[in-house]
Short mmCIF file of C-alpha atoms and ligand atoms in Angstrom, two decimals:
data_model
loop_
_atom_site.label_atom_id
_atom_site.label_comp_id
_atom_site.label_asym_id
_atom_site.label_seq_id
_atom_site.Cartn_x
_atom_site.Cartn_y
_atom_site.Cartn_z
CA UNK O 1414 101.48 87.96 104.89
CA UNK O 1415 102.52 89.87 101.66
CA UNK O 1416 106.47 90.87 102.33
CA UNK O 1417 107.15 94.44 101.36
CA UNK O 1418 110.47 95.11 99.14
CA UNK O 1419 111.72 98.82 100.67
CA UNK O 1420 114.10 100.61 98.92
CA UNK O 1421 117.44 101.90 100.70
CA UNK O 1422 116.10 105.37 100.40
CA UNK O 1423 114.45 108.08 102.67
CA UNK O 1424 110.85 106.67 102.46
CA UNK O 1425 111.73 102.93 102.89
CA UNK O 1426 113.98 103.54 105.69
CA UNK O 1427 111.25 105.53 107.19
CA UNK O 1428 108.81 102.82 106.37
CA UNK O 1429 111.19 100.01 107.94
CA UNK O 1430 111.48 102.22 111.36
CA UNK O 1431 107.67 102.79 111.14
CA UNK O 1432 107.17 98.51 110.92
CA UNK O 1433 109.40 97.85 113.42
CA UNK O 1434 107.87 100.73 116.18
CA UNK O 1435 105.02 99.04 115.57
CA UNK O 1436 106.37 95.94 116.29
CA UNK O 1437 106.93 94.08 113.06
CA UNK O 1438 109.85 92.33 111.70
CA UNK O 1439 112.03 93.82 108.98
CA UNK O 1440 115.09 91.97 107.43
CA UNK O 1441 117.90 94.30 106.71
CA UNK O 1442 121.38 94.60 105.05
CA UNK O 1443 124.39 94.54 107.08
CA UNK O 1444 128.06 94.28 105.76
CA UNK O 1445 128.01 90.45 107.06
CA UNK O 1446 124.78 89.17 106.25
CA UNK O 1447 121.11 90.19 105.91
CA UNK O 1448 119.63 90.33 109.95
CA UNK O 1449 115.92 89.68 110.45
CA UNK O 1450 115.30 92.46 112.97
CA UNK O 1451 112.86 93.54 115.40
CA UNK O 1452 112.01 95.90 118.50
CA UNK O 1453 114.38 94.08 120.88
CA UNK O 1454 112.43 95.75 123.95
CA UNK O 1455 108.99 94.53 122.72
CA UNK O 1456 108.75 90.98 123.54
CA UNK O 1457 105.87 89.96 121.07
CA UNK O 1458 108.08 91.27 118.29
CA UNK O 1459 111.05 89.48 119.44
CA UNK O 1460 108.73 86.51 119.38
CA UNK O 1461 107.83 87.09 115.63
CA UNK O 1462 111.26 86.86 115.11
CA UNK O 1463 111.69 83.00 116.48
CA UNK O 1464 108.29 81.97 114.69
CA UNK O 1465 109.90 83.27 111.59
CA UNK O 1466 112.51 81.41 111.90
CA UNK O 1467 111.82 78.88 113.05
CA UNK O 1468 114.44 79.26 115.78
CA UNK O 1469 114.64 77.03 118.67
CA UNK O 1470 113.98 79.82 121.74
CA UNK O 1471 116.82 78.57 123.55
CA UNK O 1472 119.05 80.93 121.14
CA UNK O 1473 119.89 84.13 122.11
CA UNK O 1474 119.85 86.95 119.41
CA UNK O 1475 122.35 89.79 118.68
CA UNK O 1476 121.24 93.10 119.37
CA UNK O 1477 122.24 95.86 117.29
CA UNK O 1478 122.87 99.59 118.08
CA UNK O 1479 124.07 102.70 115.49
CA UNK O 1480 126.80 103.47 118.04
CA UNK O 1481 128.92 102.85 121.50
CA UNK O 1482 127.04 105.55 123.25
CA UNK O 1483 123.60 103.78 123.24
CA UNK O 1484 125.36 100.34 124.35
CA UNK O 1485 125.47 101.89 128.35
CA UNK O 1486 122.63 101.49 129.57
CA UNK O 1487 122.37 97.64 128.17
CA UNK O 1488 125.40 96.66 129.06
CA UNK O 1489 128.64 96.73 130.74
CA UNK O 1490 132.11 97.20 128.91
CA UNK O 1491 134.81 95.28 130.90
CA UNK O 1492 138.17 96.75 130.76
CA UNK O 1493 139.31 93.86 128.47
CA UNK O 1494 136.66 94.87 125.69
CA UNK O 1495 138.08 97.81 125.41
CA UNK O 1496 140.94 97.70 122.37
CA UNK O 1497 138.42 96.07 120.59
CA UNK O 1498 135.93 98.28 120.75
CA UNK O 1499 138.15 100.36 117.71
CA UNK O 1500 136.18 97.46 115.44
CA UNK O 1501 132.92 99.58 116.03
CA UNK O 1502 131.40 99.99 113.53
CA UNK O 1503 132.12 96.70 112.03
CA UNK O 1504 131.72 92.32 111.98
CA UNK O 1505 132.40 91.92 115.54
CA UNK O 1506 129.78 91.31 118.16
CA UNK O 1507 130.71 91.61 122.21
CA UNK O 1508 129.38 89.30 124.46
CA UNK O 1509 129.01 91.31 127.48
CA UNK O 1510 127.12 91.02 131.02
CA UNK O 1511 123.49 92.43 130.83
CA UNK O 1512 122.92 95.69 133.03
CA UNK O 1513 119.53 94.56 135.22
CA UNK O 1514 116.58 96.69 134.38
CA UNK O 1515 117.77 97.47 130.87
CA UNK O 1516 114.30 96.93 128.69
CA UNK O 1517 115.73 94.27 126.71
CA UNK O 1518 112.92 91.48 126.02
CA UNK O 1519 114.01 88.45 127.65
CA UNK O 1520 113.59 86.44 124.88
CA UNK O 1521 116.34 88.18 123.00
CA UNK O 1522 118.88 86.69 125.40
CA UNK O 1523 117.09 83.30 126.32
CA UNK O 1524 117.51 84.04 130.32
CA UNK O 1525 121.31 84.66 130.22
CA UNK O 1526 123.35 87.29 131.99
CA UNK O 1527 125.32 88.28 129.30
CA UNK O 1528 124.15 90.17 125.88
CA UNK O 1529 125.72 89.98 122.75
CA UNK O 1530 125.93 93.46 121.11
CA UNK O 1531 126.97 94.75 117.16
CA UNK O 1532 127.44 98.37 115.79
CA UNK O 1533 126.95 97.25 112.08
CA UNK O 1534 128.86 99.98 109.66
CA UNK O 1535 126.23 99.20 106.61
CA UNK O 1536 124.94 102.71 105.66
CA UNK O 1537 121.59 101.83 105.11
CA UNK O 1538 121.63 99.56 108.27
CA UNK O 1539 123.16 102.55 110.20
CA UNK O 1540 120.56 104.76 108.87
CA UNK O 1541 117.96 102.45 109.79
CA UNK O 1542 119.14 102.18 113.56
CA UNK O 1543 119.43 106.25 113.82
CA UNK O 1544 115.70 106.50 112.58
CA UNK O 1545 114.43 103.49 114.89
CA UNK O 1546 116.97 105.25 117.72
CA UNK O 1547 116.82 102.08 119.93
CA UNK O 1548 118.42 98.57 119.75
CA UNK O 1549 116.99 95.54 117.19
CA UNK O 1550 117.70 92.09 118.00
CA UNK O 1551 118.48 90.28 114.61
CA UNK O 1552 119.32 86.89 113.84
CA UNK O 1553 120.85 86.05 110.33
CA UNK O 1554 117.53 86.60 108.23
CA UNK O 1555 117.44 83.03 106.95
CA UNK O 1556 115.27 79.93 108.24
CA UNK O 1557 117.22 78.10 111.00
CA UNK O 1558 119.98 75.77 110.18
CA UNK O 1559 119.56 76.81 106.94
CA UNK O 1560 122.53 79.25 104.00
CA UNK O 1561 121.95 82.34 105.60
CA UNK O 1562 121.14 85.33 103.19
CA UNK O 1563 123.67 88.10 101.58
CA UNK O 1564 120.97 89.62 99.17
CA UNK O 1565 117.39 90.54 99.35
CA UNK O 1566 116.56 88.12 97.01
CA UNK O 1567 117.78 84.93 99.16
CA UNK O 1568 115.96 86.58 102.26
CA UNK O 1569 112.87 86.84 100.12
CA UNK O 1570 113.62 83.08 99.17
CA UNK O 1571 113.70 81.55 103.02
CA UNK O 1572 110.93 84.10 104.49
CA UNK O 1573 109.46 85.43 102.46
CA UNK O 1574 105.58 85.62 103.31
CA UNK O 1575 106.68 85.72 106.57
CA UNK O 1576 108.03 88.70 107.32
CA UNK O 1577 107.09 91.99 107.54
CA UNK O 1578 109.31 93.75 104.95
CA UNK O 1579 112.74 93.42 103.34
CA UNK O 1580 115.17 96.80 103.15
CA UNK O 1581 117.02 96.03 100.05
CA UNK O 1582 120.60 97.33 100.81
CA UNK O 1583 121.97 95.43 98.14
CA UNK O 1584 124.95 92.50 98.19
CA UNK O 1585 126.42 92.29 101.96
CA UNK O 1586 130.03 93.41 101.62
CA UNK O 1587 131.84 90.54 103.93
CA UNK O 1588 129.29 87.68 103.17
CA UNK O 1589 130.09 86.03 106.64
CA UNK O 1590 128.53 86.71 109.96
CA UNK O 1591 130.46 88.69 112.37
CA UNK O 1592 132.84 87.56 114.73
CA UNK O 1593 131.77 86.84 117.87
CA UNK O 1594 134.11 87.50 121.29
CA UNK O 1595 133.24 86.99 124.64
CA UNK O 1596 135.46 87.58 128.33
CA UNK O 1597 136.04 85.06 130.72
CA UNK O 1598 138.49 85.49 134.04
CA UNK O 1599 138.83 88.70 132.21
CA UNK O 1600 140.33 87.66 128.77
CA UNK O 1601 138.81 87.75 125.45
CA UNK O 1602 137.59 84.06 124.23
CA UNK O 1603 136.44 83.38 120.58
CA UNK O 1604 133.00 82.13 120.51
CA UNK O 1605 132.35 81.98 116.66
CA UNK O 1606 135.18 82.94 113.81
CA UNK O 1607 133.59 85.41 111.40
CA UNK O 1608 134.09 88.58 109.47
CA UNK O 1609 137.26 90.10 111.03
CA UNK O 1610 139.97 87.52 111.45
CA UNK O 1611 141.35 86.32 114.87
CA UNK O 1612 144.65 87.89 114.38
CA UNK O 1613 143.01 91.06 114.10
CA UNK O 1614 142.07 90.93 117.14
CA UNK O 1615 144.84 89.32 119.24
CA UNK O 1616 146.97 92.14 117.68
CA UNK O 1617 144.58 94.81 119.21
CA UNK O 1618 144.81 92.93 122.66
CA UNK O 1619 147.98 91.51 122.81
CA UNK O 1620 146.81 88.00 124.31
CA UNK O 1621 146.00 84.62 121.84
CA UNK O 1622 142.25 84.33 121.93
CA UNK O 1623 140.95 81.99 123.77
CA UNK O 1624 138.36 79.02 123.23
CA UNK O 1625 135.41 79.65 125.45
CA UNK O 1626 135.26 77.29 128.50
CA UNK O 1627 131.48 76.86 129.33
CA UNK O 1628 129.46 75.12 127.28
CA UNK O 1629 126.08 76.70 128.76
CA UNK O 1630 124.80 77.80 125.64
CA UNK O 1631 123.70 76.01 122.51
CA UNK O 1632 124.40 78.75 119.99
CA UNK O 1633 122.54 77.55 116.51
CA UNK O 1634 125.78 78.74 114.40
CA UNK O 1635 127.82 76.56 117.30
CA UNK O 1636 125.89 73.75 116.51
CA UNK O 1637 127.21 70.59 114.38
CA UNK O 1638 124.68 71.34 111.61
CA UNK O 1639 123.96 74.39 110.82
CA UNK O 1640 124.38 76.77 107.34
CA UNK O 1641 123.14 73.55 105.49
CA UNK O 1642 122.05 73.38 101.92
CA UNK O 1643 119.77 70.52 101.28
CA UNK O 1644 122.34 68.12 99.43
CA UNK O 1645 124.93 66.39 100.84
CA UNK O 1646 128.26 68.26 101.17
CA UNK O 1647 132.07 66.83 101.43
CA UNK O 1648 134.57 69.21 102.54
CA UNK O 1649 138.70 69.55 102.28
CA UNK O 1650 137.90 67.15 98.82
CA UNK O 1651 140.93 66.57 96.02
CA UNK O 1652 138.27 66.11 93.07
CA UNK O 1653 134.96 65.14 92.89
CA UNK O 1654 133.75 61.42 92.93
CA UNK O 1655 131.09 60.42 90.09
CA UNK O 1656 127.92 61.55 91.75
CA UNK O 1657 129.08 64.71 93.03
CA UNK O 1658 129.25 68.60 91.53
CA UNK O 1659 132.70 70.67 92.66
CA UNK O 1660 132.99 74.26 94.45
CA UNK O 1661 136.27 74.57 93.24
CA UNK O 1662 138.78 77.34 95.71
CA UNK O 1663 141.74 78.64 93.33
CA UNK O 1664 143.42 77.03 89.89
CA UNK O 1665 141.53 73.92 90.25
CA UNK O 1666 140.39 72.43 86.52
CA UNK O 1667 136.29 72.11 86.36
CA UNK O 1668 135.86 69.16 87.38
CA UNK O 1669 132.57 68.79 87.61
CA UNK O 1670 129.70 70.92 87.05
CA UNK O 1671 129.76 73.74 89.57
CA UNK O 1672 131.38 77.06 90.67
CA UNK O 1673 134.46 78.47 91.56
CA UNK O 1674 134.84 80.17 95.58
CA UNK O 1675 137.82 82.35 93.91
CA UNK O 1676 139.79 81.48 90.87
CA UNK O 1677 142.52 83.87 92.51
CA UNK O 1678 142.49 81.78 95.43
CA UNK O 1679 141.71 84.97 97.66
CA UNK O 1680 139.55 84.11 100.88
CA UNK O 1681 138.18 88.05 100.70
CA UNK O 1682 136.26 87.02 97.84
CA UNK O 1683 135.64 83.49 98.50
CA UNK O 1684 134.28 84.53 101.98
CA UNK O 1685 131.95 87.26 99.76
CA UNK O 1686 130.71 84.67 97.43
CA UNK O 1687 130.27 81.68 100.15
CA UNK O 1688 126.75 81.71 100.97
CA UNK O 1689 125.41 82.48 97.41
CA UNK O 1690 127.70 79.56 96.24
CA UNK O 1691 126.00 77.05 98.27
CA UNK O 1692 122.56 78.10 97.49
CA UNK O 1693 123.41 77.89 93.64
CA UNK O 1694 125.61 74.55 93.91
CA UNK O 1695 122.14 72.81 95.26
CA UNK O 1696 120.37 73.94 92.57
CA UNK O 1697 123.12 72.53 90.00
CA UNK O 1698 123.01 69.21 92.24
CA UNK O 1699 119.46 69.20 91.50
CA UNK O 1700 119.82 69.90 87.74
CA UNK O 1701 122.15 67.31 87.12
CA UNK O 1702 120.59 64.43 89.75
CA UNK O 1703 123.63 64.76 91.97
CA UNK O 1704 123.74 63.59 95.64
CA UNK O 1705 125.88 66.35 96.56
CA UNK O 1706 129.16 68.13 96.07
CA UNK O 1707 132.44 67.94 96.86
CA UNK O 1708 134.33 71.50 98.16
CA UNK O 1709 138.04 71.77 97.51
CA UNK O 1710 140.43 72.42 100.64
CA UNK O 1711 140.29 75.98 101.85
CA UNK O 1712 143.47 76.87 103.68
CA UNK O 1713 142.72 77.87 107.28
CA UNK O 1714 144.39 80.98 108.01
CA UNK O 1715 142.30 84.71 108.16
CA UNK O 1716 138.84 84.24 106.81
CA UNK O 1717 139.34 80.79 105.98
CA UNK O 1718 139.21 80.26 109.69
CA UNK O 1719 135.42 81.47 109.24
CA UNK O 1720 134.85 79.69 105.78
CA UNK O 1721 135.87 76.37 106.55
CA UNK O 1722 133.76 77.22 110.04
CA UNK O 1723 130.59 77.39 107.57
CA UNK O 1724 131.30 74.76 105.81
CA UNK O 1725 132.11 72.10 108.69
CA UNK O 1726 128.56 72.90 109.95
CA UNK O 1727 127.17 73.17 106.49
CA UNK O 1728 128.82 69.87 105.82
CA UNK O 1729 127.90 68.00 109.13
CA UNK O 1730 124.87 65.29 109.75
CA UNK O 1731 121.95 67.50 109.53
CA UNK O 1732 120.07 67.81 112.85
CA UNK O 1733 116.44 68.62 113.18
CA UNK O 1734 115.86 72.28 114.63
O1 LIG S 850 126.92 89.08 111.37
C1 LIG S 850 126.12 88.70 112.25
O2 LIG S 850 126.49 88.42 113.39
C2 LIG S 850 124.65 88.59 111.84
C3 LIG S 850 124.16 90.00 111.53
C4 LIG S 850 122.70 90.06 111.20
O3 LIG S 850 124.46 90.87 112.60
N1 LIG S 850 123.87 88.00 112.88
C5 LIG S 850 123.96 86.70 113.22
O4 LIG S 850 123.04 86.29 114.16
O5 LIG S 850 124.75 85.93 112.71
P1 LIG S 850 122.71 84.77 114.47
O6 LIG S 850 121.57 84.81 115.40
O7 LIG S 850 122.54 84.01 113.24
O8 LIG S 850 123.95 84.29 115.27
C6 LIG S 850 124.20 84.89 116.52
C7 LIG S 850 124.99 83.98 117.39
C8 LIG S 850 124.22 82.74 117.73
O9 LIG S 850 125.08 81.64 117.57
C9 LIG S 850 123.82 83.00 119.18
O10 LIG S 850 123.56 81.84 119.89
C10 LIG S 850 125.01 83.77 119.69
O11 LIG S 850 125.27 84.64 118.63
N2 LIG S 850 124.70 84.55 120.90
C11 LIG S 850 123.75 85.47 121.06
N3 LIG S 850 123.72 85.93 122.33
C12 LIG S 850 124.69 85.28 123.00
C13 LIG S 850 125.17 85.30 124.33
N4 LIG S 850 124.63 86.08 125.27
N5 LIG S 850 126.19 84.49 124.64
C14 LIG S 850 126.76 83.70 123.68
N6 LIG S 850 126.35 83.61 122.41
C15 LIG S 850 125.33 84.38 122.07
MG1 LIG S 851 122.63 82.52 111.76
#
């Protein structure tokens, strides 16, 4: 399948809705990262989205709606989403219990009772929502386990050929995947760090987040390997060791071949360059017959929370799925 490049204008928004009425998949920008999206009420297009992927079926997707009034009658808001719900449009996604008889494709929530829902604030993806008018389930647009994507040219580089079409909407913004929240015993619980920081949130409801409790589902970004580059990766480093390149955070010297996160130490634009980083540092691995590379020690407090999230999983033994 040839992949068509649309442009974030009129006609290619047009042409994106068009693809995906017709039941096609089209990756698109959001502020976090690029989503692979498709008709989340037509289950063959859901399906296209898993074969692209690669995706083990067991994962549920996020669906994605232009605004809060289209979320009723998919979902249920429970009186502790509510202060959050001032993040809409944003990097959050709400995990919230599924209203029977909504439409939704089964697939898109892998037989669970809950349904995890984002209002993206991208233009172009909000644009592209308002002209489909309905909800699209969409993974990160990258092939699973794998760097996800924060430009059209590293979608085009994992799926290309197999995917519909590609709305370019340019660099993502954050450059991390939204943050994801769900409610148990009627409290907010953090089920994946991301794009706004935790204590965003806990100031909005007053409580400490929570960890999540059940372990029911096997989210792909909650597994041990996940965001993984294909060389070897060895986190919170002090310098690199003889074989390895360095993705240097702050005033460290280059050490080694490689790149810097953020010379200015700030975790905004370390978090914005993250993804792209690891993607180029394998390719300098590979230039210079390197094993792998070391990462220097990210602190873990606001984004870094997310970051050194990523890079845990992007670090960890590499599992097959
Ligand atoms: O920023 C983002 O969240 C991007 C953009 C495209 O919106 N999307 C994204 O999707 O990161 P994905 O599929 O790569 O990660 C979604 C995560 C997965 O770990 C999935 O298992 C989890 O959300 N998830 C989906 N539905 C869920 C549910 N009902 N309960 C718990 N986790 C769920
Ligand atoms: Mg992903």
């Amino acid at each position: 399948m040839q992949t068509k490049i649309l442009k974030p204008d009129i006609n290619g928004i047009n042409g994106a809705a068009k693809l995906l009425r017709d039941g096609e998949t089209v990756a698109f920008a959001t502020e976090t990262v690029y989503g692979l999206g498709a008709d989340a009420c037509n289950d063959a297009a859901v399906a296209k989205i898993f074969k692209a992927k690669d995706r083990p079926d067991f994962n549920p997707l996020i669906v994605h709606f232009a605004d809060i009034d289209q979320i009723a009658k998919f979902a249920e808001i429970p009186d502790a989403a509510e202060p959050l719900l001032a993040l809409w449009p944003g990097p959050l996604t709400l995990v919230l219990p599924k209203k029977p008889n909504s439409g939704l494709s089964d697939l898109v929530t892998a037989g669970l009772e809950t349904v995890a829902i984002r209002i993206p604030a991208q233009p172009v993806a909000q644009q592209l929502l308002r002209r489909f008018d309905g909800p699209l389930a969409a993974p990160s647009a990258n092939p699973s386990g794998k760097v996800s994507a924060t430009s059209a040219a590293h979608v085009q580089d994992g799926l290309g050929g197999r995917i519909a079409a590609i709305l370019d909407g340019g660099n993502c913004a954050i450059g991390l995947e939204s943050t994801i929240v769900g409610f148990e015993n009627g409290s907010a619980v953090l089920l994946r760090p991301g794009g706004i920081p935790t204590a965003v949130i806990e100031n909005l409801t007053g409580q400490k987040l929570g960890q999540s409790k059940t372990k029911t589902i096997s989210a792909p970004g909650q597994l041990a390997s996940h965001y993984a580059p294909d060389v070897m990766i060895r986190i919170n480093a002090k310098a690199p060791r003889a074989n390895e390149a360095w993705l240097g955070f702050g005033q460290n010297l280059r050490l080694a071949p490689g790149l810097n996160l953020s010379s200015s130490a700030d975790l905004t634009e370390a978090a914005v360059n993250l993804f792209d980083a690891l993607r180029k540092m394998d390719a300098i691995c590979k230039k210079h017959g390197f094993q792998g590379f070391a990462v220097a020690p990210i602190p873990q407090t606001g984004l870094g929370l997310a970051i050194n999230d990523r890079l845990s999983r992007a670090a960890a033994p590499r599992q097959n799925h």
